[in-house]
mmCIF file of C-alpha atoms in Angstrom:
data_model
loop_
_atom_site.group_PDB
_atom_site.id
_atom_site.type_symbol
_atom_site.label_atom_id
_atom_site.label_comp_id
_atom_site.label_asym_id
_atom_site.label_seq_id
_atom_site.Cartn_x
_atom_site.Cartn_y
_atom_site.Cartn_z
ATOM 1 C CA GLN A 1 -0.103 -0.001 -0.275
ATOM 2 C CA ALA A 2 1.137 3.678 -0.910
ATOM 3 C CA TYR A 3 0.879 6.815 1.323
ATOM 4 C CA PRO A 4 1.703 10.161 -0.111
ATOM 5 C CA HIS A 5 4.780 11.581 1.128
ATOM 6 C CA ASP A 6 6.430 14.932 1.241
ATOM 7 C CA PRO A 7 8.815 14.820 -1.664
ATOM 8 C CA LEU A 8 10.790 17.968 -0.137
ATOM 9 C CA ALA A 9 11.557 15.766 2.513
ATOM 10 C CA TYR A 10 15.056 14.613 2.965
ATOM 11 C CA THR A 11 14.343 11.503 4.799
ATOM 12 C CA GLN A 12 16.968 10.510 7.259
ATOM 13 C CA GLY A 13 14.827 8.864 9.949
ATOM 14 C CA LEU A 14 11.634 7.365 10.408
ATOM 15 C CA ALA A 15 9.333 5.614 13.226
ATOM 16 C CA PHE A 16 6.173 4.444 14.358
ATOM 17 C CA GLU A 17 5.149 4.406 17.843
ATOM 18 C CA ARG A 18 1.736 3.888 19.242
ATOM 19 C CA GLY A 19 -0.073 4.974 16.167
ATOM 20 C CA GLU A 20 2.147 8.062 15.190
ATOM 21 C CA LEU A 21 4.356 8.399 12.523
ATOM 22 C CA PHE A 22 8.001 10.260 13.229
ATOM 23 C CA GLU A 23 9.940 11.677 10.509
ATOM 24 C CA GLY A 24 13.945 13.288 10.817
ATOM 25 C CA THR A 25 14.705 15.307 7.846
ATOM 26 C CA GLY A 26 18.502 16.171 7.043
ATOM 27 C CA LYS A 27 20.303 18.926 5.358
ATOM 28 C CA TYR A 28 22.014 22.027 6.848
ATOM 29 C CA ARG A 29 19.104 24.789 7.095
ATOM 30 C CA GLU A 30 16.358 22.581 6.507
ATOM 31 C CA SER A 31 16.375 19.601 9.026
ATOM 32 C CA THR A 32 13.517 18.560 10.963
ATOM 33 C CA LEU A 33 11.706 16.762 13.249
ATOM 34 C CA ARG A 34 8.163 16.032 12.256
ATOM 35 C CA ARG A 35 5.026 14.124 13.432
ATOM 36 C CA VAL A 36 3.091 12.832 10.211
ATOM 37 C CA ASP A 37 -0.392 11.797 9.314
ATOM 38 C CA LEU A 38 0.094 8.745 7.378
ATOM 39 C CA PRO A 39 -2.906 8.538 5.537
ATOM 40 C CA SER A 40 -2.385 12.062 3.939
ATOM 41 C CA GLY A 41 1.106 12.672 4.250
ATOM 42 C CA ARG A 42 0.481 15.772 5.854
ATOM 43 C CA VAL A 43 3.176 17.189 8.643
ATOM 44 C CA LEU A 44 1.095 17.704 11.935
ATOM 45 C CA GLN A 45 4.018 19.179 13.730
ATOM 46 C CA SER A 46 7.511 19.832 12.778
ATOM 47 C CA VAL A 47 10.733 21.353 14.671
ATOM 48 C CA ARG A 48 13.407 22.809 13.259
ATOM 49 C CA LEU A 49 17.034 22.007 14.103
ATOM 50 C CA PRO A 50 20.202 24.660 14.397
ATOM 51 C CA ASN A 51 21.115 25.567 11.115
ATOM 52 C CA ASP A 52 24.464 24.144 11.556
ATOM 53 C CA ALA A 53 23.267 20.872 12.361
ATOM 54 C CA PHE A 54 22.495 18.020 9.578
ATOM 55 C CA GLY A 55 19.679 15.949 11.164
ATOM 56 C CA GLU A 56 20.208 12.220 10.757
ATOM 57 C CA GLY A 57 18.534 9.084 12.125
ATOM 58 C CA ILE A 58 15.436 8.751 14.936
ATOM 59 C CA THR A 59 13.753 6.365 17.228
ATOM 60 C CA VAL A 60 11.189 6.555 19.683
ATOM 61 C CA ARG A 61 11.303 5.353 22.997
ATOM 62 C CA GLY A 62 9.062 5.343 25.859
ATOM 63 C CA GLY A 63 7.962 9.374 25.972
ATOM 64 C CA GLU A 64 10.937 10.774 24.010
ATOM 65 C CA VAL A 65 12.288 10.933 20.418
ATOM 66 C CA PHE A 66 16.147 10.458 20.203
ATOM 67 C CA GLN A 67 17.505 12.412 16.767
ATOM 68 C CA LEU A 68 21.203 12.216 15.708
ATOM 69 C CA THR A 69 23.260 14.566 13.751
ATOM 70 C CA TRP A 70 25.659 13.770 10.958
ATOM 71 C CA ARG A 71 29.114 15.432 11.973
ATOM 72 C CA ASN A 72 27.821 17.466 14.913
ATOM 73 C CA GLN A 73 28.545 14.909 17.517
ATOM 74 C CA TYR A 74 25.542 15.405 19.326
ATOM 75 C CA GLY A 75 21.903 14.064 19.353
ATOM 76 C CA ILE A 76 18.885 15.473 20.525
ATOM 77 C CA VAL A 77 16.046 14.386 22.884
ATOM 78 C CA TYR A 78 12.811 15.744 22.791
ATOM 79 C CA ASP A 79 9.449 14.887 24.497
ATOM 80 C CA ARG A 80 7.459 12.638 21.966
ATOM 81 C CA SER A 81 3.698 14.561 23.188
ATOM 82 C CA THR A 82 5.322 17.905 22.295
ATOM 83 C CA LEU A 83 8.621 17.695 20.388
ATOM 84 C CA ARG A 84 10.151 20.168 22.908
ATOM 85 C CA GLU A 85 13.766 19.423 23.169
ATOM 86 C CA LEU A 86 14.717 18.121 26.873
ATOM 87 C CA ARG A 87 18.507 17.638 26.701
ATOM 88 C CA ARG A 88 21.221 16.621 24.179
ATOM 89 C CA PHE A 89 23.734 13.862 24.466
ATOM 90 C CA ARG A 90 27.248 13.216 22.771
ATOM 91 C CA TYR A 91 28.774 10.757 20.975
ATOM 92 C CA GLN A 92 31.953 10.049 18.812
ATOM 93 C CA GLY A 93 31.951 9.924 15.025
ATOM 94 C CA GLU A 94 29.355 10.601 12.568
ATOM 95 C CA GLY A 95 25.595 9.669 13.443
ATOM 96 C CA TRP A 96 23.548 8.202 10.741
ATOM 97 C CA GLY A 97 20.921 5.509 11.483
ATOM 98 C CA LEU A 98 19.523 5.028 15.063
ATOM 99 C CA THR A 99 16.917 2.420 16.528
ATOM 100 C CA HIS A 100 16.521 0.382 19.889
ATOM 101 C CA ASP A 101 15.961 -3.063 20.972
ATOM 102 C CA GLY A 102 14.232 -2.406 24.090
ATOM 103 C CA THR A 103 17.433 -2.037 26.316
ATOM 104 C CA HIS A 104 20.010 -0.402 24.005
ATOM 105 C CA LEU A 105 19.899 2.567 21.684
ATOM 106 C CA ILE A 106 21.755 1.168 18.370
ATOM 107 C CA LEU A 107 23.563 3.840 16.272
ATOM 108 C CA SER A 108 25.152 3.424 13.178
ATOM 109 C CA ASP A 109 27.912 5.781 11.352
ATOM 110 C CA GLY A 110 28.019 4.300 7.702
ATOM 111 C CA SER A 111 30.758 1.818 8.597
ATOM 112 C CA SER A 112 30.288 -1.725 9.020
ATOM 113 C CA THR A 113 30.152 -1.596 12.848
ATOM 114 C CA LEU A 114 26.874 -0.899 14.695
ATOM 115 C CA ARG A 115 27.155 0.677 18.094
ATOM 116 C CA PHE A 116 24.889 -0.252 21.029
ATOM 117 C CA LEU A 117 24.582 2.683 23.741
ATOM 118 C CA ASP A 118 23.093 2.837 27.399
ATOM 119 C CA PRO A 119 19.832 4.949 26.710
ATOM 120 C CA LYS A 120 20.435 7.047 30.360
ATOM 121 C CA THR A 121 24.394 7.541 29.945
ATOM 122 C CA PHE A 122 25.103 7.129 26.267
ATOM 123 C CA ARG A 123 27.936 5.129 26.632
ATOM 124 C CA VAL A 124 28.984 2.613 24.206
ATOM 125 C CA VAL A 125 28.160 -0.773 25.834
ATOM 126 C CA ARG A 126 28.890 -3.297 22.863
ATOM 127 C CA GLN A 127 29.620 -2.949 19.231
ATOM 128 C CA LEU A 128 28.611 -5.475 16.407
ATOM 129 C CA MET A 129 30.549 -5.851 13.181
ATOM 130 C CA VAL A 130 28.119 -6.496 10.223
ATOM 131 C CA ARG A 131 29.107 -9.453 7.540
ATOM 132 C CA SER A 132 27.338 -11.049 4.824
ATOM 133 C CA GLY A 133 29.061 -14.254 3.432
ATOM 134 C CA GLY A 134 31.858 -13.383 5.739
ATOM 135 C CA ARG A 135 32.526 -9.869 4.066
ATOM 136 C CA ARG A 136 31.758 -6.709 6.017
ATOM 137 C CA VAL A 137 28.545 -4.991 4.874
ATOM 138 C CA ALA A 138 29.476 -1.058 4.618
ATOM 139 C CA ASN A 139 27.370 1.780 4.541
ATOM 140 C CA LEU A 140 24.767 0.957 7.110
ATOM 141 C CA ASN A 141 22.553 3.763 7.485
ATOM 142 C CA GLU A 142 18.865 4.054 8.503
ATOM 143 C CA LEU A 143 17.791 1.377 11.300
ATOM 144 C CA GLU A 144 14.989 -0.436 12.531
ATOM 145 C CA TYR A 145 14.461 -3.089 14.873
ATOM 146 C CA VAL A 146 11.875 -5.734 13.825
ATOM 147 C CA ARG A 147 10.908 -9.085 15.312
ATOM 148 C CA GLY A 148 14.333 -9.514 16.801
ATOM 149 C CA GLU A 149 16.241 -8.424 13.762
ATOM 150 C CA ILE A 150 18.022 -4.945 12.933
ATOM 151 C CA LEU A 151 17.166 -3.494 9.708
ATOM 152 C CA ALA A 152 19.453 -1.505 7.964
ATOM 153 C CA ASN A 153 19.159 0.886 4.933
ATOM 154 C CA ILE A 154 22.588 0.400 2.984
ATOM 155 C CA TRP A 155 23.468 3.971 1.558
ATOM 156 C CA TYR A 156 23.279 3.965 -2.523
ATOM 157 C CA LYS A 157 21.602 0.513 -2.643
ATOM 158 C CA ASP A 158 17.916 -0.563 -3.416
ATOM 159 C CA TYR A 159 17.823 -3.078 -0.354
ATOM 160 C CA VAL A 160 17.655 -3.336 3.160
ATOM 161 C CA ALA A 161 19.871 -5.792 5.098
ATOM 162 C CA ARG A 162 18.334 -8.374 7.845
ATOM 163 C CA ILE A 163 20.967 -8.277 10.345
ATOM 164 C CA SER A 164 21.180 -10.629 13.245
ATOM 165 C CA PRO A 165 21.980 -8.738 16.842
ATOM 166 C CA ALA A 166 23.647 -11.649 18.281
ATOM 167 C CA SER A 167 26.280 -12.180 15.341
ATOM 168 C CA GLY A 168 25.714 -9.391 13.087
ATOM 169 C CA GLU A 169 25.621 -12.166 10.232
ATOM 170 C CA VAL A 170 22.986 -10.425 7.568
ATOM 171 C CA LEU A 171 20.141 -12.914 7.487
ATOM 172 C CA GLY A 172 18.790 -12.058 4.370
ATOM 173 C CA TRP A 173 18.377 -8.956 2.006
ATOM 174 C CA ILE A 174 14.497 -7.086 1.316
ATOM 175 C CA ASP A 175 14.464 -5.722 -2.485
ATOM 176 C CA LEU A 176 13.360 -2.105 -2.858
ATOM 177 C CA TYR A 177 14.178 -1.959 -6.494
ATOM 178 C CA THR A 178 10.216 -1.894 -7.750
ATOM 179 C CA LEU A 179 9.438 1.182 -5.572
ATOM 180 C CA VAL A 180 12.361 3.388 -6.025
ATOM 181 C CA PRO A 181 10.823 6.354 -8.222
ATOM 182 C CA ASP A 182 12.035 7.544 -11.658
ATOM 183 C CA GLY A 183 13.422 10.680 -12.456
ATOM 184 C CA LEU A 184 15.287 11.385 -8.932
ATOM 185 C CA ASP A 185 18.721 12.434 -8.649
ATOM 186 C CA ARG A 186 21.485 9.930 -7.460
ATOM 187 C CA GLU A 187 21.514 11.377 -3.461
ATOM 188 C CA SER A 188 17.147 10.481 -3.789
ATOM 189 C CA VAL A 189 17.920 6.836 -2.324
ATOM 190 C CA ALA A 190 15.923 4.278 -0.253
ATOM 191 C CA ASN A 191 16.321 5.422 3.143
ATOM 192 C CA GLY A 192 13.691 5.239 5.891
ATOM 193 C CA ILE A 193 12.273 1.966 7.855
ATOM 194 C CA ALA A 194 9.582 2.111 10.203
ATOM 195 C CA TYR A 195 7.695 -0.680 12.221
ATOM 196 C CA ASP A 196 4.363 -0.560 13.647
ATOM 197 C CA GLU A 197 4.703 -3.115 16.080
ATOM 198 C CA GLU A 198 1.174 -2.972 17.372
ATOM 199 C CA ASN A 199 -0.278 -4.201 13.780
ATOM 200 C CA ASP A 200 2.757 -5.757 12.427
ATOM 201 C CA ARG A 201 3.296 -3.468 9.590
ATOM 202 C CA LEU A 202 6.352 -2.283 7.951
ATOM 203 C CA PHE A 203 7.155 0.818 5.963
ATOM 204 C CA VAL A 204 9.658 2.122 3.957
ATOM 205 C CA THR A 205 10.876 5.205 2.000
ATOM 206 C CA GLY A 206 13.400 7.621 0.677
ATOM 207 C CA LYS A 207 14.618 10.714 0.561
ATOM 208 C CA ASN A 208 12.612 13.154 -1.543
ATOM 209 C CA TRP A 209 10.337 9.929 -2.612
ATOM 210 C CA PRO A 210 6.838 11.086 -3.122
ATOM 211 C CA LYS A 211 5.534 7.976 -1.370
ATOM 212 C CA LEU A 212 5.835 5.820 1.316
ATOM 213 C CA TYR A 213 5.193 2.403 1.435
ATOM 214 C CA GLU A 214 3.710 -0.274 3.358
ATOM 215 C CA ILE A 215 5.264 -3.437 2.497
ATOM 216 C CA ARG A 216 4.693 -6.994 3.178
ATOM 217 C CA LEU A 217 7.645 -9.668 3.123
ATOM 218 C CA VAL A 218 7.435 -12.486 0.948
ATOM 219 C CA ALA A 219 10.116 -15.048 -0.003
ATOM 220 C CA PRO A 220 11.650 -15.181 -3.378
#
């Protein structure tokens, strides 16, 4: 099923929690955190990041929304109901994708390594190398934790990796090739994964895509 999506949204993060869709967008002077109406694609609420910040991945945990920045080395924590900034946290390196497994935040930085962070202190408690067939999988981007697996967009690729949180091994791939819109530039890649746990629905979109898709996984 396809839903409208703001074609001006340079999607960096997507999350669905208790009936609400949240989206983080990027680019300097344009980065936002949004609350979005799924059926219409209308932006219900939006807050701007500082002009010198490039917004990246987001996740919702409890009553808070966490958002990364690309090279600023800090993330922002918002109140989920108001989107008011509550505090900021620091991390080393770049911020790309973000999700959580119920216990830890999981952060990607464009490499093949995922970092598990304590959600209170933001200290790294574990690192996970992602491999497929013995080879490292680089450019891990937007993340979502779905039914005991970590799903990850791969920058400049039209497929999503299904990653074992225990071993880091890629369990399979989700091919999004048929969903990629025509006529967009090279930067408008697939990026954005959200899971509605209550209703077992999986959503994907991309940077500046005019549609957001609810997909169902089938074996090839």
